């Protein structure tokens, strides 16, 4: 079946640095990708929706300048956490779909970010 | 009231027991997902359902669209099944997911 690969699975960085997380669809063209965040002991929360070739749509309360999302190709979306701070430490997950005609929504494995 | 409710929140069972985790939702959906999250955080997609029943190994997932309810069953449970199991639904109109709070399962040897 289709696979969505997320990288890195774990990253530790210093406060003030930027971190990039990649989400790749390995065997299908992902027209739409979604980024979620999970706070400790809480449910996953949608951060933004990105369609290939266009700007991401951010959910209310998510800082677009803080969480830069790029979906430049049909197989790759990136989430960059800029000037990371300890409160950005979280678990980030992407999901991808090739659209209604191809059906399913597929999930990345997730990336755990720890900002020191 | 949450749009996706999971029960129980926590479940501890002995190895070998039959496990059932429930998910009820209140919105119209196009699909329902069951995912497994291990202590390190890694997510594994278990099932996507839009009707009926699916089976994969010791895992079985069912959905009743009329009753807006899905169950995840684990037969012959094993300590390695210990994880958080999350139900998420795709609303009718778009792919955006509504997530359940998760069920933390512990299987004791």
Short mmCIF file of C-alpha atoms in Angstrom, two decimals:
data_model
loop_
_atom_site.label_atom_id
_atom_site.label_comp_id
_atom_site.label_asym_id
_atom_site.label_seq_id
_atom_site.Cartn_x
_atom_site.Cartn_y
_atom_site.Cartn_z
CA UNK A 1 0.00 0.00 0.00
CA UNK A 2 0.90 3.63 -0.15
CA UNK A 3 3.46 4.85 2.32
CA UNK A 4 4.09 8.24 3.81
CA UNK A 5 7.55 8.69 5.26
CA UNK A 6 8.35 11.34 7.82
CA UNK A 7 11.87 12.41 8.71
CA UNK A 8 13.45 12.81 11.17
CA UNK A 9 11.60 10.66 13.67
CA UNK A 10 13.36 12.40 16.55
CA UNK A 11 15.20 15.69 16.69
CA UNK A 12 16.75 17.62 19.53
CA UNK A 13 17.78 21.19 18.96
CA UNK A 14 18.86 24.27 20.84
CA UNK A 15 16.51 27.13 21.50
CA UNK A 16 16.60 29.69 18.70
CA UNK A 17 17.48 27.29 15.93
CA UNK A 18 15.19 26.20 13.10
CA UNK A 19 14.18 22.63 12.46
CA UNK A 20 12.81 21.13 9.26
CA UNK A 21 10.60 18.06 9.19
CA UNK A 22 9.95 16.31 5.90
CA UNK A 23 6.89 14.37 4.84
CA UNK A 24 7.18 12.31 1.68
CA UNK A 25 4.66 10.23 -0.17
CA UNK A 26 6.63 7.30 -1.50
CA UNK A 27 4.40 5.77 -4.13
CA UNK A 28 1.59 8.19 -4.85
CA UNK A 29 1.13 11.82 -5.66
CA UNK A 30 -0.03 13.68 -2.61
CA UNK A 31 -2.17 16.56 -3.73
CA UNK A 32 -2.99 17.49 -0.15
CA UNK A 33 -0.94 17.10 3.00
CA UNK A 34 -1.90 17.85 6.56
CA UNK A 35 0.27 18.66 9.55
CA UNK A 36 -0.79 17.86 13.10
CA UNK A 37 0.69 18.50 16.49
CA UNK A 38 0.23 16.55 19.68
CA UNK A 39 0.74 18.14 23.06
CA UNK A 40 1.61 15.81 25.93
CA UNK A 41 -1.33 13.66 26.95
CA UNK A 42 -3.61 15.42 24.52
CA UNK A 43 -5.25 14.58 21.27
CA UNK A 44 -3.74 15.47 17.91
CA UNK A 45 -4.49 18.94 16.62
CA UNK A 46 -4.58 20.04 13.00
CA UNK A 47 -2.08 22.78 12.35
CA UNK A 48 -2.42 23.38 8.64
CA UNK A 49 -3.53 21.98 5.31
CA UNK A 50 -1.27 22.28 2.29
CA UNK A 51 -2.14 21.74 -1.33
CA UNK A 52 0.66 21.22 -3.81
CA UNK A 53 1.79 24.44 -5.37
CA UNK A 54 -0.24 26.75 -3.17
CA UNK A 55 0.09 28.37 0.23
CA UNK A 56 -0.86 26.37 3.26
CA UNK A 57 -4.08 27.07 5.11
CA UNK A 58 -3.40 27.43 8.81
CA UNK A 59 -5.80 26.68 11.61
CA UNK A 60 -6.76 29.41 14.00
CA UNK A 61 -4.09 30.04 16.59
CA UNK A 62 -1.24 28.52 14.57
CA UNK A 63 1.46 31.05 13.75
CA UNK A 64 2.25 30.82 10.07
CA UNK A 65 5.55 32.66 10.49
CA UNK A 66 6.55 30.24 13.19
CA UNK A 67 5.55 27.05 11.41
CA UNK A 68 6.51 27.37 7.77
CA UNK A 69 4.92 24.80 5.50
CA UNK A 70 6.07 24.19 1.98
CA UNK A 71 4.43 21.77 -0.44
CA UNK A 72 6.45 22.39 -3.55
CA UNK A 73 6.04 18.99 -5.14
CA UNK A 74 3.47 16.22 -5.26
CA UNK A 75 5.64 13.99 -3.10
CA UNK A 76 7.10 16.31 -0.51
CA UNK A 77 5.86 18.71 2.13
CA UNK A 78 8.07 20.27 4.76
CA UNK A 79 7.31 21.83 8.12
CA UNK A 80 9.95 24.21 9.42
CA UNK A 81 9.76 25.28 13.04
CA UNK A 82 11.55 28.61 13.04
CA UNK A 83 13.43 30.01 16.02
CA UNK A 84 12.33 27.05 18.07
CA UNK A 85 11.61 27.43 21.76
CA UNK A 86 11.06 24.79 24.44
CA UNK A 87 7.29 25.26 24.19
CA UNK A 88 7.52 24.07 20.59
CA UNK A 89 8.63 20.68 21.86
CA UNK A 90 5.97 18.34 20.67
CA UNK A 91 5.09 15.44 18.43
CA UNK A 92 4.38 16.43 14.83
CA UNK A 93 2.61 14.17 12.35
CA UNK A 94 1.81 14.55 8.69
CA UNK A 95 -0.80 12.86 6.59
CA UNK A 96 -1.27 12.85 2.85
CA UNK A 97 -3.88 12.08 0.28
CA UNK A 98 -3.98 11.81 -3.46
CA UNK A 99 -7.48 13.17 -3.51
CA UNK A 100 -11.01 11.78 -3.42
CA UNK A 101 -10.59 9.84 -6.64
CA UNK A 102 -7.80 7.79 -5.13
CA UNK A 103 -9.38 7.54 -1.71
CA UNK A 104 -7.29 7.06 1.31
CA UNK A 105 -5.57 9.29 3.76
CA UNK A 106 -2.13 8.02 4.82
CA UNK A 107 -0.13 8.95 7.91
CA UNK A 108 3.52 9.57 8.52
CA UNK A 109 5.17 7.95 11.50
CA UNK A 110 5.55 11.23 13.33
CA UNK A 111 8.48 13.35 14.48
CA UNK A 112 9.29 14.12 18.09
CA UNK A 113 10.88 17.53 18.51
CA UNK A 114 12.66 18.44 21.72
CA UNK A 115 13.90 21.99 22.06
CA UNK A 116 16.45 22.51 24.81
CA UNK B 1 -19.40 17.16 24.12
CA UNK B 2 -16.54 15.93 21.96
CA UNK B 3 -17.45 14.94 18.44
CA UNK B 4 -15.37 11.78 18.74
CA UNK B 5 -15.54 9.86 21.98
CA UNK B 6 -13.40 6.87 22.81
CA UNK B 7 -13.91 4.41 25.60
CA UNK B 8 -12.40 3.32 27.79
CA UNK B 9 -9.74 5.97 28.35
CA UNK B 10 -7.50 3.43 30.04
CA UNK B 11 -7.55 -0.33 29.87
CA UNK B 12 -5.34 -2.83 31.63
CA UNK B 13 -5.71 -6.50 30.82
CA UNK B 14 -3.86 -9.78 31.11
CA UNK B 15 -2.02 -11.36 28.23
CA UNK B 16 -4.37 -13.44 26.14
CA UNK B 17 -7.50 -11.47 26.86
CA UNK B 18 -9.84 -10.25 24.13
CA UNK B 19 -9.72 -6.47 23.98
CA UNK B 20 -12.38 -4.09 22.72
CA UNK B 21 -11.96 -0.35 22.30
CA UNK B 22 -14.92 1.74 21.26
CA UNK B 23 -15.28 4.92 19.25
CA UNK B 24 -18.49 6.91 18.87
CA UNK B 25 -18.85 10.02 16.76
CA UNK B 26 -21.54 12.60 16.16
CA UNK B 27 -20.71 14.00 12.71
CA UNK B 28 -21.24 12.70 9.21
CA UNK B 29 -18.12 10.96 8.05
CA UNK B 30 -16.55 9.60 4.92
CA UNK B 31 -14.07 7.36 6.74
CA UNK B 32 -12.82 6.37 10.15
CA UNK B 33 -9.22 5.60 11.06
CA UNK B 34 -7.73 3.54 13.84
CA UNK B 35 -4.13 4.33 14.68
CA UNK B 36 -1.67 2.97 17.19
CA UNK B 37 0.77 5.20 19.01
CA UNK B 38 3.66 3.64 20.89
CA UNK B 39 5.25 5.16 24.01
CA UNK B 40 7.96 6.82 21.91
CA UNK B 41 5.23 8.58 19.98
CA UNK B 42 5.49 6.78 16.65
CA UNK B 43 2.21 6.42 14.82
CA UNK B 44 1.12 3.33 12.91
CA UNK B 45 -2.02 3.40 10.84
CA UNK B 46 -4.04 0.26 11.58
CA UNK B 47 -7.25 0.57 9.63
CA UNK B 48 -9.28 2.90 7.50
CA UNK B 49 -12.97 2.02 7.42
CA UNK B 50 -15.95 3.39 5.60
CA UNK B 51 -18.22 0.40 6.17
CA UNK B 52 -18.31 -3.12 7.49
CA UNK B 53 -15.35 -4.88 8.97
CA UNK B 54 -11.64 -5.30 8.37
CA UNK B 55 -9.19 -7.80 9.81
CA UNK B 56 -5.43 -7.73 9.97
CA UNK B 57 -3.76 -10.43 11.97
CA UNK B 58 -5.10 -10.29 15.52
CA UNK B 59 -6.76 -6.95 14.95
CA UNK B 60 -10.34 -6.52 13.84
CA UNK B 61 -12.11 -3.22 13.22
CA UNK B 62 -15.82 -2.78 12.66
CA UNK B 63 -17.96 0.21 11.90
CA UNK B 64 -21.70 0.79 12.04
CA UNK B 65 -22.46 3.90 10.03
CA UNK B 66 -26.09 4.10 11.14
CA UNK B 67 -25.15 3.96 14.81
CA UNK B 68 -22.03 6.12 14.30
CA UNK B 69 -19.91 3.67 16.17
CA UNK B 70 -16.73 1.72 15.56
CA UNK B 71 -14.90 -0.88 17.58
CA UNK B 72 -11.33 -2.10 17.52
CA UNK B 73 -10.79 -5.63 18.78
CA UNK B 74 -7.56 -7.37 19.66
CA UNK B 75 -7.63 -11.13 19.99
CA UNK B 76 -5.08 -13.05 22.07
CA UNK B 77 -3.61 -9.81 23.38
CA UNK B 78 0.11 -9.59 24.00
CA UNK B 79 2.28 -7.15 26.00
CA UNK B 80 3.60 -5.75 22.73
CA UNK B 81 0.05 -4.55 22.02
CA UNK B 82 0.48 -2.04 24.83
CA UNK B 83 0.06 1.37 23.23
CA UNK B 84 -2.38 4.21 22.83
CA UNK B 85 -5.07 3.48 20.27
CA UNK B 86 -6.57 6.50 18.56
CA UNK B 87 -9.77 6.80 16.59
CA UNK B 88 -10.06 9.61 14.05
CA UNK B 89 -12.88 10.43 11.66
CA UNK B 90 -12.84 12.22 8.33
CA UNK B 91 -15.79 14.56 8.06
CA UNK B 92 -18.02 14.21 5.01
CA UNK B 93 -17.01 17.48 3.43
CA UNK B 94 -13.24 17.35 3.57
CA UNK B 95 -10.25 15.33 4.69
CA UNK B 96 -9.86 17.11 7.96
CA UNK B 97 -9.76 14.75 10.86
CA UNK B 98 -11.48 14.88 14.19
CA UNK B 99 -9.42 12.97 16.68
CA UNK B 100 -10.48 10.93 19.65
CA UNK B 101 -8.55 11.36 22.88
CA UNK B 102 -7.08 7.88 22.65
CA UNK B 103 -7.29 4.72 24.74
CA UNK B 104 -4.21 3.73 26.68
CA UNK B 105 -3.92 -0.06 26.66
CA UNK B 106 -1.60 -1.99 28.93
CA UNK B 107 -1.31 -5.74 28.53
CA UNK B 108 0.34 -7.45 31.46
CA UNK B 109 2.26 -10.68 30.96
#
